[in-house]
Coordinates of N, CA and C in Angstrom, one line a residue:
M405 N 16.9 -3.3 14.0 CA 15.6 -3.1 13.4 C 15.7 -2.8 11.9
S406 N 14.9 -3.4 11.1 CA 14.9 -3.1 9.7 C 13.8 -2.1 9.4
W407 N 14.1 -1.2 8.4 CA 13.1 -0.2 8.0 C 13.3 0.0 6.5
A408 N 12.2 0.2 5.8 CA 12.2 0.5 4.4 C 10.9 1.1 4.0
S409 N 11.0 1.8 2.8 CA 9.7 2.4 2.3 C 9.8 2.4 0.8
W410 N 8.6 2.4 0.1 CA 8.5 2.4 -1.3 C 7.4 3.4 -1.7
T411 N 7.6 4.1 -2.7 CA 6.6 5.1 -3.2 C 6.5 4.9 -4.7
T412 N 5.2 4.8 -5.2 CA 5.0 4.7 -6.6 C 3.9 5.8 -7.0
A413 N 4.4 6.7 -7.8 CA 3.5 7.8 -8.2 C 2.8 7.5 -9.5
G414 N 1.8 8.3 -9.8 CA 1.1 8.1 -11.1 C 0.4 6.8 -11.3
V415 N -0.3 6.3 -10.2 CA -1.0 5.1 -10.3 C -2.5 5.5 -10.5
Y416 N -3.1 5.2 -11.6 CA -4.5 5.5 -11.9 C -5.3 4.4 -11.4
T417 N -6.4 4.7 -10.6 CA -7.2 3.7 -10.1 C -8.1 3.1 -11.2
G418 N -8.5 1.9 -11.0 CA -9.5 1.3 -11.9 C -10.9 1.7 -11.4
R419 N -11.9 1.4 -12.1 CA -13.2 1.8 -11.8 C -13.6 1.3 -10.4
G420 N -14.1 2.2 -9.6 CA -14.5 1.8 -8.2 C -13.4 2.2 -7.2
G421 N -12.2 2.7 -7.7 CA -11.2 3.3 -6.8 C -10.7 2.4 -5.7
V422 N -10.2 3.1 -4.7 CA -9.5 2.5 -3.5 C -10.3 2.9 -2.3
L423 N -10.5 2.0 -1.3 CA -11.1 2.3 -0.1 C -10.1 2.7 1.0
T424 N -10.3 3.9 1.5 CA -9.5 4.4 2.6 C -10.2 4.6 3.9
V425 N -9.5 4.6 5.0 CA -10.1 4.8 6.3 C -10.6 6.1 6.5
E426 N -9.9 7.2 6.1 CA -10.3 8.5 6.4 C -11.3 9.1 5.4
A427 N -11.2 8.8 4.1 CA -11.9 9.5 3.1 C -12.9 8.6 2.3
G428 N -13.0 7.3 2.7 CA -13.8 6.4 1.9 C -13.2 6.1 0.6
I429 N -13.9 6.0 -0.5 CA -13.4 5.7 -1.8 C -12.7 6.9 -2.4
V430 N -11.5 6.7 -2.9 CA -10.8 7.8 -3.7 C -10.5 7.2 -5.0
T431 N -10.5 8.1 -6.1 CA -10.3 7.6 -7.4 C -9.3 8.6 -8.1
G432 N -8.8 8.2 -9.2 CA -7.9 9.1 -10.0 C -6.5 8.7 -10.0
D433 N -5.7 9.8 -10.1 CA -4.2 9.7 -10.1 C -3.7 9.7 -8.7
L434 N -3.2 8.5 -8.2 CA -2.7 8.4 -6.9 C -1.3 8.1 -6.8
T435 N -0.7 8.4 -5.6 CA 0.6 8.0 -5.2 C 0.4 7.0 -4.1
V436 N 1.1 5.8 -4.2 CA 1.0 4.7 -3.2 C 2.3 4.7 -2.5
H437 N 2.2 4.6 -1.1 CA 3.4 4.6 -0.3 C 3.2 3.5 0.8
T438 N 4.3 2.6 0.8 CA 4.3 1.6 1.8 C 5.6 1.7 2.7
T439 N 5.4 1.7 4.0 CA 6.5 1.8 5.0 C 6.5 0.5 5.7
F440 N 7.7 -0.1 5.9 CA 7.9 -1.3 6.6 C 8.8 -1.0 7.8
A441 N 8.4 -1.4 9.0 CA 9.2 -1.3 10.2 C 8.6 -2.2 11.3
E442 N 9.4 -2.8 12.1 CA 9.0 -3.6 13.2 C 8.0 -4.7 12.8
R443 N 8.3 -5.4 11.6 CA 7.5 -6.5 11.1 C 6.1 -6.1 10.8
E444 N 5.9 -4.9 10.3 CA 4.6 -4.4 10.0 C 4.7 -3.5 8.8
A445 N 3.8 -3.6 7.8 CA 3.7 -2.7 6.7 C 2.5 -1.8 6.8
R446 N 2.7 -0.5 6.6 CA 1.6 0.5 6.6 C 1.5 1.1 5.2
V447 N 0.3 1.1 4.7 CA 0.1 1.5 3.3 C -0.8 2.8 3.3
A448 N -0.4 3.8 2.5 CA -1.2 5.0 2.4 C -1.2 5.4 0.9
V449 N -2.3 6.2 0.6 CA -2.4 6.7 -0.8 C -2.7 8.2 -0.6
Q450 N -2.3 8.9 -1.7 CA -2.7 10.4 -1.8 C -2.9 10.7 -3.2
Y451 N -3.7 11.7 -3.4 CA -3.9 12.3 -4.8 C -2.5 12.8 -5.2
S452 N -2.0 12.4 -6.3 CA -0.6 12.8 -6.8 C -0.5 14.3 -6.8
G453 N 0.5 14.8 -6.1 CA 0.7 16.2 -6.0 C 0.1 16.9 -4.8
A454 N -0.8 16.2 -4.1 CA -1.5 16.7 -2.9 C -0.6 16.5 -1.6
S455 N -1.0 17.0 -0.5 CA -0.3 16.8 0.7 C -0.9 15.8 1.7
D456 N -2.2 15.6 1.6 CA -2.9 14.7 2.5 C -2.7 13.2 2.1
W457 N -2.4 12.4 3.1 CA -2.3 11.0 2.9 C -3.5 10.3 3.6
F458 N -4.0 9.2 2.9 CA -5.1 8.4 3.5 C -4.6 7.0 3.7
T459 N -5.0 6.4 4.8 CA -4.6 5.0 5.1 C -5.5 4.1 4.3
M460 N -4.9 3.2 3.5 CA -5.6 2.3 2.7 C -6.3 1.3 3.6
S461 N -7.5 1.0 3.4 CA -8.3 0.0 4.2 C -7.5 -1.3 4.2
G462 N -7.4 -1.9 5.4 CA -6.6 -3.2 5.5 C -5.2 -2.9 6.1
S463 N -4.8 -1.7 6.2 CA -3.5 -1.4 6.7 C -3.6 -1.0 8.2
P464 N -2.6 -1.3 9.0 CA -1.3 -2.0 8.7 C -1.5 -3.5 8.6
V465 N -0.5 -4.2 8.0 CA -0.5 -5.7 8.0 C 0.8 -6.2 8.4
P466 N 0.8 -7.4 9.0 CA 2.0 -8.0 9.5 C 2.9 -8.4 8.2
C467 N 4.2 -8.2 8.3 CA 5.1 -8.5 7.3 C 6.4 -9.1 7.9
A468 N 6.8 -10.2 7.5 CA 7.9 -10.9 8.1 C 9.3 -10.3 7.7
S469 N 9.3 -9.7 6.6 CA 10.6 -9.2 6.1 C 10.5 -8.0 5.2
E470 N 11.6 -7.3 4.9 CA 11.6 -6.2 4.0 C 11.2 -6.7 2.6
E471 N 11.7 -7.9 2.2 CA 11.3 -8.4 0.9 C 9.8 -8.7 0.8
E472 N 9.2 -9.2 1.8 CA 7.8 -9.4 1.8 C 7.0 -8.1 1.7
S473 N 7.5 -7.1 2.4 CA 6.8 -5.8 2.3 C 6.9 -5.2 0.9
R474 N 8.0 -5.4 0.2 CA 8.2 -5.0 -1.1 C 7.2 -5.7 -2.0
D475 N 7.0 -7.0 -1.8 CA 6.0 -7.8 -2.6 C 4.6 -7.2 -2.3
L476 N 4.4 -6.9 -1.1 CA 3.1 -6.3 -0.7 C 2.9 -5.0 -1.4
H477 N 3.9 -4.1 -1.5 CA 3.7 -2.9 -2.2 C 3.4 -3.1 -3.6
D478 N 4.0 -4.0 -4.3 CA 3.7 -4.3 -5.7 C 2.3 -4.8 -5.8
A479 N 1.8 -5.7 -4.9 CA 0.5 -6.2 -4.9 C -0.5 -5.0 -4.7
V480 N -0.2 -4.1 -3.8 CA -1.1 -2.9 -3.6 C -1.2 -2.1 -4.8
V481 N -0.1 -1.8 -5.5 CA -0.1 -1.0 -6.7 C -1.0 -1.7 -7.8
A482 N -0.9 -3.0 -7.9 CA -1.8 -3.8 -8.8 C -3.2 -3.7 -8.4
A483 N -3.5 -3.8 -7.1 CA -4.9 -3.7 -6.6 C -5.5 -2.3 -6.9
V484 N -4.7 -1.3 -6.7 CA -5.1 0.1 -7.0 C -5.5 0.2 -8.4
R485 N -4.7 -0.3 -9.3 CA -4.9 -0.2 -10.8 C -6.2 -1.0 -11.1
E486 N -6.5 -2.0 -10.4 CA -7.7 -2.8 -10.6 C -9.0 -2.1 -10.1
G487 N -8.8 -1.4 -9.0 CA -10.0 -0.6 -8.5 C -10.9 -1.5 -7.7
N488 N -12.2 -1.3 -8.0 CA -13.3 -2.1 -7.3 C -13.3 -1.9 -5.8
G489 N -13.0 -0.7 -5.3 CA -12.9 -0.5 -3.9 C -11.7 -1.2 -3.2
A490 N -10.6 -1.2 -3.9 CA -9.4 -1.9 -3.5 C -9.0 -1.7 -2.1
T491 N -8.6 -2.8 -1.4 CA -8.1 -2.7 -0.1 C -6.7 -3.4 -0.1
V492 N -6.0 -3.3 1.0 CA -4.6 -3.9 1.0 C -4.8 -5.5 0.8
P493 N -4.2 -6.0 -0.2 CA -4.4 -7.5 -0.4 C -3.6 -8.3 0.6
T494 N -4.0 -9.5 0.7 CA -3.3 -10.5 1.6 C -2.4 -11.3 0.7
L495 N -1.1 -11.3 1.1 CA -0.1 -12.1 0.3 C -0.3 -13.6 0.7
P496 N 0.0 -14.4 -0.2 CA 0.0 -15.9 0.1 C 1.0 -16.2 1.2
A497 N 0.7 -17.0 2.2 CA 1.6 -17.4 3.2 C 2.8 -18.2 2.6
V498 N 4.0 -17.8 3.1 CA 5.1 -18.6 2.6 C 5.5 -19.5 3.8
P499 N 5.7 -20.8 3.5 CA 6.0 -21.7 4.6 C 7.4 -21.4 5.1
P500 N 7.6 -21.6 6.4 CA 9.0 -21.3 7.0 C 10.0 -22.3 6.4
V501 N 11.3 -21.8 6.3 CA 12.4 -22.6 5.7 C 13.0 -23.4 6.8

């Protein structure tokens, strides 16, 4: 079983913030965390320096590989910076090799 996680702190939301399951829209200085296990990625955000994590709307999402989950994390960070009630983006499908 493959497992990985990524955390990016100091991500400022764009206007309109990020949509979360537990708290609705959150804005400001956030930490973004993505965990990959069992072909699934879970994305959460927290106010930087706080202890409570909030599930980002659209999480969890299927991910075929650790590499794909890393790409997803990068796309989530970009979406958070864009704001507009950001949710977990959908990565383009990669055709099987």
